[in-house]
mmCIF file with all atom_site columns, C-alpha atoms in Angstrom:
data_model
loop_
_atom_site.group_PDB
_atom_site.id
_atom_site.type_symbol
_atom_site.label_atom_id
_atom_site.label_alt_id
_atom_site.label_comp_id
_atom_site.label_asym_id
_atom_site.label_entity_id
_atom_site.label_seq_id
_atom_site.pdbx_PDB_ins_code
_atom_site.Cartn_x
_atom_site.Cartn_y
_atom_site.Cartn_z
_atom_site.occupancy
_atom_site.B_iso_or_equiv
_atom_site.pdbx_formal_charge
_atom_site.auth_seq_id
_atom_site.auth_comp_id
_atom_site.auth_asym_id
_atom_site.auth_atom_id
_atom_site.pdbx_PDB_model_num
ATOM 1   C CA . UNK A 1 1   ? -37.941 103.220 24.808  1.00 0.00 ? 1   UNK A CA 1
ATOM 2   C CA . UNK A 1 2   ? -40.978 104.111 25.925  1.00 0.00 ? 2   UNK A CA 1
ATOM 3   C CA . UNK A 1 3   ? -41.393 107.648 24.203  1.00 0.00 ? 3   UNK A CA 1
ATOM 4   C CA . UNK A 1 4   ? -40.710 105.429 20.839  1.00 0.00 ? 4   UNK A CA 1
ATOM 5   C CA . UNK A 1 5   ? -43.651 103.185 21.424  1.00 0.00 ? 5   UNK A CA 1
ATOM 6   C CA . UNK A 1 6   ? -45.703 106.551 22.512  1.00 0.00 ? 6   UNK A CA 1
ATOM 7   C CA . UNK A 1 7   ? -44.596 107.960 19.178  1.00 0.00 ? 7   UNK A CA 1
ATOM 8   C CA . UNK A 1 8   ? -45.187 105.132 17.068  1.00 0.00 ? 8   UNK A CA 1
ATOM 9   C CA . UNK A 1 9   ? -48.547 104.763 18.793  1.00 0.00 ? 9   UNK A CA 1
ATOM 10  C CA . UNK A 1 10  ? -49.487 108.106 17.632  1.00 0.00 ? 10  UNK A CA 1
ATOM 11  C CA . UNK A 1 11  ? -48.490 107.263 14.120  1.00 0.00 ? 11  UNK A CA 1
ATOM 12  C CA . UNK A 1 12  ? -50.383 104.594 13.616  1.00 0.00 ? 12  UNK A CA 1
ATOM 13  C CA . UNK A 1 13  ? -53.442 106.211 15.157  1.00 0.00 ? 13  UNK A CA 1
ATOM 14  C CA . UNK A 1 14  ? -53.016 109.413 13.521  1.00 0.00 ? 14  UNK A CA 1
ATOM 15  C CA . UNK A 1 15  ? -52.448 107.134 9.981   1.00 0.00 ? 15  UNK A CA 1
ATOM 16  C CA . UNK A 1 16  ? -55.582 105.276 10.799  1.00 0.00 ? 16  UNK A CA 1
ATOM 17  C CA . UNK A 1 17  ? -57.400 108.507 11.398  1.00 0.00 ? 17  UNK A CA 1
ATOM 18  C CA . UNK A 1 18  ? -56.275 109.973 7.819   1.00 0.00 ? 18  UNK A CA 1
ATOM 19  C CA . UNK A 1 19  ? -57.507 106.403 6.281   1.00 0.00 ? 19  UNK A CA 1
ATOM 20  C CA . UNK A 1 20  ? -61.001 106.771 7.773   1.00 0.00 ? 20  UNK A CA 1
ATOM 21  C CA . UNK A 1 21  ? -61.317 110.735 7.007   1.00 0.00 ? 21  UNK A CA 1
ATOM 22  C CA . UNK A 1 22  ? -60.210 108.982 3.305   1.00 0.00 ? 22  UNK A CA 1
ATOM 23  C CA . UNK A 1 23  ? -62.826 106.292 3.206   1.00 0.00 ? 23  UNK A CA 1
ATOM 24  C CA . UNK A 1 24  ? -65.441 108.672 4.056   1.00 0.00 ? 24  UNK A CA 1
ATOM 25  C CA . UNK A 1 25  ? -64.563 111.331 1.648   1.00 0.00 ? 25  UNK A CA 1
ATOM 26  C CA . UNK A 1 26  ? -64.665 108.965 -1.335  1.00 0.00 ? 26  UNK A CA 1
ATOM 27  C CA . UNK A 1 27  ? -68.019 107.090 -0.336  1.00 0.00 ? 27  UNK A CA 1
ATOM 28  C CA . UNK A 1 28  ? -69.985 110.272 0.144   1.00 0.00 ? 28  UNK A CA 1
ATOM 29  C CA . UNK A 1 29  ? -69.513 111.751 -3.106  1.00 0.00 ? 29  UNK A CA 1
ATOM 30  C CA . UNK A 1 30  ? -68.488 115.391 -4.154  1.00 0.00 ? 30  UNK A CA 1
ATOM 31  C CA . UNK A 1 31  ? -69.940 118.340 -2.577  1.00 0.00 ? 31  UNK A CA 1
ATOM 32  C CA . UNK A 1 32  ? -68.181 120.606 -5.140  1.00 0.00 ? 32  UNK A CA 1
ATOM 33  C CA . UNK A 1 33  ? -70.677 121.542 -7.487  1.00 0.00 ? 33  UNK A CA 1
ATOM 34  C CA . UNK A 1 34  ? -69.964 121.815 -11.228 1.00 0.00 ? 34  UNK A CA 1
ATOM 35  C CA . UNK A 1 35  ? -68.671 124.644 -12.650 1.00 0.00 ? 35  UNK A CA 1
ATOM 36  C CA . UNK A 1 36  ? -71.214 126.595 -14.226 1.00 0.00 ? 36  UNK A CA 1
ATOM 37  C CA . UNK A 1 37  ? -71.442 126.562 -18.157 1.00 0.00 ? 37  UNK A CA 1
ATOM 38  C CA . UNK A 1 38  ? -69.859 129.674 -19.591 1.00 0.00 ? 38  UNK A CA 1
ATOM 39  C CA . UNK A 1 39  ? -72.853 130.766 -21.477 1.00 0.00 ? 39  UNK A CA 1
ATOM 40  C CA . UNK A 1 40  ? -75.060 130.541 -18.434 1.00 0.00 ? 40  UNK A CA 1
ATOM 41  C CA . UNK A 1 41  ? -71.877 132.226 -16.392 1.00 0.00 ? 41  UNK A CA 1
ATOM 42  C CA . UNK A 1 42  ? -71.807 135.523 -18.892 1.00 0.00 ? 42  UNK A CA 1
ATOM 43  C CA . UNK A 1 43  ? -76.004 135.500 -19.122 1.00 0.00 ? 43  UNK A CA 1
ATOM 44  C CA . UNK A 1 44  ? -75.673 136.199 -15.100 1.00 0.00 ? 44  UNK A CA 1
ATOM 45  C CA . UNK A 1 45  ? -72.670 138.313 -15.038 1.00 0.00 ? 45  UNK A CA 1
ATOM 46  C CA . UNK A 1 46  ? -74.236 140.653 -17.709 1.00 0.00 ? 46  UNK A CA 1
ATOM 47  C CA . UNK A 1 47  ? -77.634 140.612 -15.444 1.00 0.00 ? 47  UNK A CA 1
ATOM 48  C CA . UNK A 1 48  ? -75.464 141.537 -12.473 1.00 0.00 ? 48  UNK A CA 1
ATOM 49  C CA . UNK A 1 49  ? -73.556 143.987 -13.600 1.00 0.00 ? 49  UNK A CA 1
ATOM 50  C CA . UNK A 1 50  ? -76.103 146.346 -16.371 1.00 0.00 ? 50  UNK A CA 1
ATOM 51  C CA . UNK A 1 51  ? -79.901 144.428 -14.591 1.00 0.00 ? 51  UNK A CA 1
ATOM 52  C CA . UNK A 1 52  ? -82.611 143.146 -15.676 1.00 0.00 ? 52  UNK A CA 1
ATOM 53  C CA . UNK A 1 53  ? -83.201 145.376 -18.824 1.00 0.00 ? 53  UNK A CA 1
ATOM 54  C CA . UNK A 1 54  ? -79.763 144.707 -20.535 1.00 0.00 ? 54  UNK A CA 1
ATOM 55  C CA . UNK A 1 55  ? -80.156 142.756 -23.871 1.00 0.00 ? 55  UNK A CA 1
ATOM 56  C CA . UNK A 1 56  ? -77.395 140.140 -25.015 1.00 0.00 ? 56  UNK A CA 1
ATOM 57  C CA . UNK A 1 57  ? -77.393 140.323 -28.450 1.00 0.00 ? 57  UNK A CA 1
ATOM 58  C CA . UNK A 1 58  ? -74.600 137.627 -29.669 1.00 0.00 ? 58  UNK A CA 1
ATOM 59  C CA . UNK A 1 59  ? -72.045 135.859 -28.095 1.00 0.00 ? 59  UNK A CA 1
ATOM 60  C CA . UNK A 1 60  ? -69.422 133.151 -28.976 1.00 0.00 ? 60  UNK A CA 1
ATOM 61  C CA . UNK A 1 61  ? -67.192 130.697 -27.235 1.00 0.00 ? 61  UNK A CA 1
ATOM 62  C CA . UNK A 1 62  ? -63.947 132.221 -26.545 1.00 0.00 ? 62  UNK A CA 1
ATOM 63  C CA . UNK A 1 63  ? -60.709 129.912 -25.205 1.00 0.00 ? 63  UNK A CA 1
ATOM 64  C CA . UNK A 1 64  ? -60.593 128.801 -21.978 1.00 0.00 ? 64  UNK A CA 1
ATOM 65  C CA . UNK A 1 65  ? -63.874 129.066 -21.077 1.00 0.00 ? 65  UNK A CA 1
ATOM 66  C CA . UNK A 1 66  ? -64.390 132.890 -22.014 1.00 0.00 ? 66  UNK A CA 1
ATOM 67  C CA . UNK A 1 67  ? -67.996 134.100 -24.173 1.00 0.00 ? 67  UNK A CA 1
ATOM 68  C CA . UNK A 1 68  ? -67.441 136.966 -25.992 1.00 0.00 ? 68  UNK A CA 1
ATOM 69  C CA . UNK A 1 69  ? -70.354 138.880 -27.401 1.00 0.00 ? 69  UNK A CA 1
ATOM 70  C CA . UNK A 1 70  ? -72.315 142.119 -27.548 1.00 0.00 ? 70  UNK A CA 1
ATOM 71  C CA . UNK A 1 71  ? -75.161 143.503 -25.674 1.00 0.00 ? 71  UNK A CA 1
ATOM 72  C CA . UNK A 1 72  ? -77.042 146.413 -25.214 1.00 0.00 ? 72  UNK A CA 1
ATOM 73  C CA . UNK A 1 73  ? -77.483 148.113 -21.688 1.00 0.00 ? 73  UNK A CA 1
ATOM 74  C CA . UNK A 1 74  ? -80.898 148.811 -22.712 1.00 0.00 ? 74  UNK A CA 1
ATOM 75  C CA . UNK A 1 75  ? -83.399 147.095 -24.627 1.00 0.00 ? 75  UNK A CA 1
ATOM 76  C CA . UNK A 1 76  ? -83.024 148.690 -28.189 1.00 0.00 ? 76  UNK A CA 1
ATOM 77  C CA . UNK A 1 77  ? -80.172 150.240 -27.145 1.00 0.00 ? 77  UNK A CA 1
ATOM 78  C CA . UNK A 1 78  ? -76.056 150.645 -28.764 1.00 0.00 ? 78  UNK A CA 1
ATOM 79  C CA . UNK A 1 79  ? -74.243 147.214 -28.897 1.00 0.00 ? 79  UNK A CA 1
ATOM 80  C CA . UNK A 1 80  ? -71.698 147.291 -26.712 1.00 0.00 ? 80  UNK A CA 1
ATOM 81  C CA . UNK A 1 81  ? -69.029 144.063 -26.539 1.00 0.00 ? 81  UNK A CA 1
ATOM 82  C CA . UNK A 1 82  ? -68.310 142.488 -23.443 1.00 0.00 ? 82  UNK A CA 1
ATOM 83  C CA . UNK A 1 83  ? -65.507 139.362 -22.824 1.00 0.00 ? 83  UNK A CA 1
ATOM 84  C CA . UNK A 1 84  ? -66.743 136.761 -19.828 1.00 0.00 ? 84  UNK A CA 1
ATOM 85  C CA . UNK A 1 85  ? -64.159 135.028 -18.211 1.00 0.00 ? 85  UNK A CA 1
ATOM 86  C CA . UNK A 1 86  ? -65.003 132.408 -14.671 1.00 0.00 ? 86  UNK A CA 1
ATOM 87  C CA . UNK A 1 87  ? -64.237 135.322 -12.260 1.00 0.00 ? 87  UNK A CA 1
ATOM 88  C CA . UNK A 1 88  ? -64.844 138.779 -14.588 1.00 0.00 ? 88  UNK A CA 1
ATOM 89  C CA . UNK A 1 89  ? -66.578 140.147 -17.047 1.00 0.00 ? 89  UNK A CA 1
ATOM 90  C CA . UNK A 1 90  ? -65.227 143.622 -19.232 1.00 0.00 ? 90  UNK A CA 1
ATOM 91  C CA . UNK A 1 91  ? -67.164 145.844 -21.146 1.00 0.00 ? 91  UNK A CA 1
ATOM 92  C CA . UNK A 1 92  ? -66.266 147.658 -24.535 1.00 0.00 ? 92  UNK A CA 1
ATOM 93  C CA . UNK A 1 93  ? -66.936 151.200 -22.874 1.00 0.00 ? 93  UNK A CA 1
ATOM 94  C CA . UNK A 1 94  ? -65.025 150.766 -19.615 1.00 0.00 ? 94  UNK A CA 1
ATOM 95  C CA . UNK A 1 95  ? -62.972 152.857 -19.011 1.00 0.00 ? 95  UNK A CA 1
ATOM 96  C CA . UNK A 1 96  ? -59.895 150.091 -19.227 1.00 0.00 ? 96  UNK A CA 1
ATOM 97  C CA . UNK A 1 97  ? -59.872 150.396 -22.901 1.00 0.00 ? 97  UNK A CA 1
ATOM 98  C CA . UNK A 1 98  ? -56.117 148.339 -23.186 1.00 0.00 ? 98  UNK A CA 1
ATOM 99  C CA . UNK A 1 99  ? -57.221 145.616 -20.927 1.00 0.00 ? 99  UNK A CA 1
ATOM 100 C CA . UNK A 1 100 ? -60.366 145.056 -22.875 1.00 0.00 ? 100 UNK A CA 1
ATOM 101 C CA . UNK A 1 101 ? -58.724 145.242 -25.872 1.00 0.00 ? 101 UNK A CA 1
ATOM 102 C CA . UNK A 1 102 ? -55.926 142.586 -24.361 1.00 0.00 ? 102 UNK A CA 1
ATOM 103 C CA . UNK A 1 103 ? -58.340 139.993 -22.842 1.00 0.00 ? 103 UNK A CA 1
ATOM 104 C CA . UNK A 1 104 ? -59.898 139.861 -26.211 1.00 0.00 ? 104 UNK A CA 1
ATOM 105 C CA . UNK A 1 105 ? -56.655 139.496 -27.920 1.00 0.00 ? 105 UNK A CA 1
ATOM 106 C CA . UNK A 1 106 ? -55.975 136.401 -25.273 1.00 0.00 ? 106 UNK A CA 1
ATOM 107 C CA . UNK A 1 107 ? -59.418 135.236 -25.029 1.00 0.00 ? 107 UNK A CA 1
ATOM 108 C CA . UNK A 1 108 ? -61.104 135.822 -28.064 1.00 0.00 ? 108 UNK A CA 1
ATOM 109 C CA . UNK A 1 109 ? -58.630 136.401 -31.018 1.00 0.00 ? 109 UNK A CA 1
ATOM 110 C CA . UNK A 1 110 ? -61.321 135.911 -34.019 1.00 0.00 ? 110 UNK A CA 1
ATOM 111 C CA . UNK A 1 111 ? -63.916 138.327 -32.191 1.00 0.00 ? 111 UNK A CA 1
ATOM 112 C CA . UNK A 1 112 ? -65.269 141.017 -34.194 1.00 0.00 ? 112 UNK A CA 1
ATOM 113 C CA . UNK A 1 113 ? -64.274 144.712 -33.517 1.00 0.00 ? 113 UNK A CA 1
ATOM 114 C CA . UNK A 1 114 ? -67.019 146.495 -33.995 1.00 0.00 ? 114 UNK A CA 1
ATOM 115 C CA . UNK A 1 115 ? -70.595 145.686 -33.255 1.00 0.00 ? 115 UNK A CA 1
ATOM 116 C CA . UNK A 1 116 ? -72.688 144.070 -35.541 1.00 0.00 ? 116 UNK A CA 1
ATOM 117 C CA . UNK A 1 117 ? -75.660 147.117 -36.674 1.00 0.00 ? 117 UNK A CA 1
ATOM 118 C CA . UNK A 1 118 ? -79.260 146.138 -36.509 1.00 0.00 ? 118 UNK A CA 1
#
């Protein structure tokens, strides 16, 4: 009898517990921050990945929150097309050519083919 009223003891303090932890979550707010906007996303991505002097030269909304676009790795330099997804961004020339050319079949299904010329 007496490890049931230790038991339910712990329940209800353990219940309580969860309530508070609750309470608190919901009156401080969200400290997730919002996902950043895909255009903004691919701008750093391509900045990460070719620096500073790469060019972005178009890009378009793709589905589910991809860009697709072109941009040259130098100022002035070849268009090359790239496909920005939350956690990845591919390039035209790397050397994955069929997994380019499948995320932009997924991603970005009206996307040019070839890169616009000057």
């Amino acid at each position: 009898m007496v490890l049931q009223d230790r038991r339910l003891a712990a329940g209800v303090v353990f219940a309580l517990v969860l309530a508070a932890l609750g309470l608190w979550a919901m009156t401080h707010g969200s400290r997730i921050a919002a996902p950043e906007p895909p255009s903004q996303r691919a701008t750093r991505q391509i900045r990460e990945q070719l620096g500073s002097g790469a060019e972005l030269r178009y890009s378009e909304a793709g589905q589910k929150r991809a860009v697709c676009g072109y941009v040259g790795r130098a100022r002035g330099g070849q268009a090359v097309g790239f496909i920005s997804v939350p956690n990845r961004i591919l390039f035209s020339d790397d050397p994955l050519p069929t997994e380019f050319r499948e995320m932009r079949e997924r991603y970005c299904p009206g996307f040019l083919t070839t890169p616009p010329t000057r």
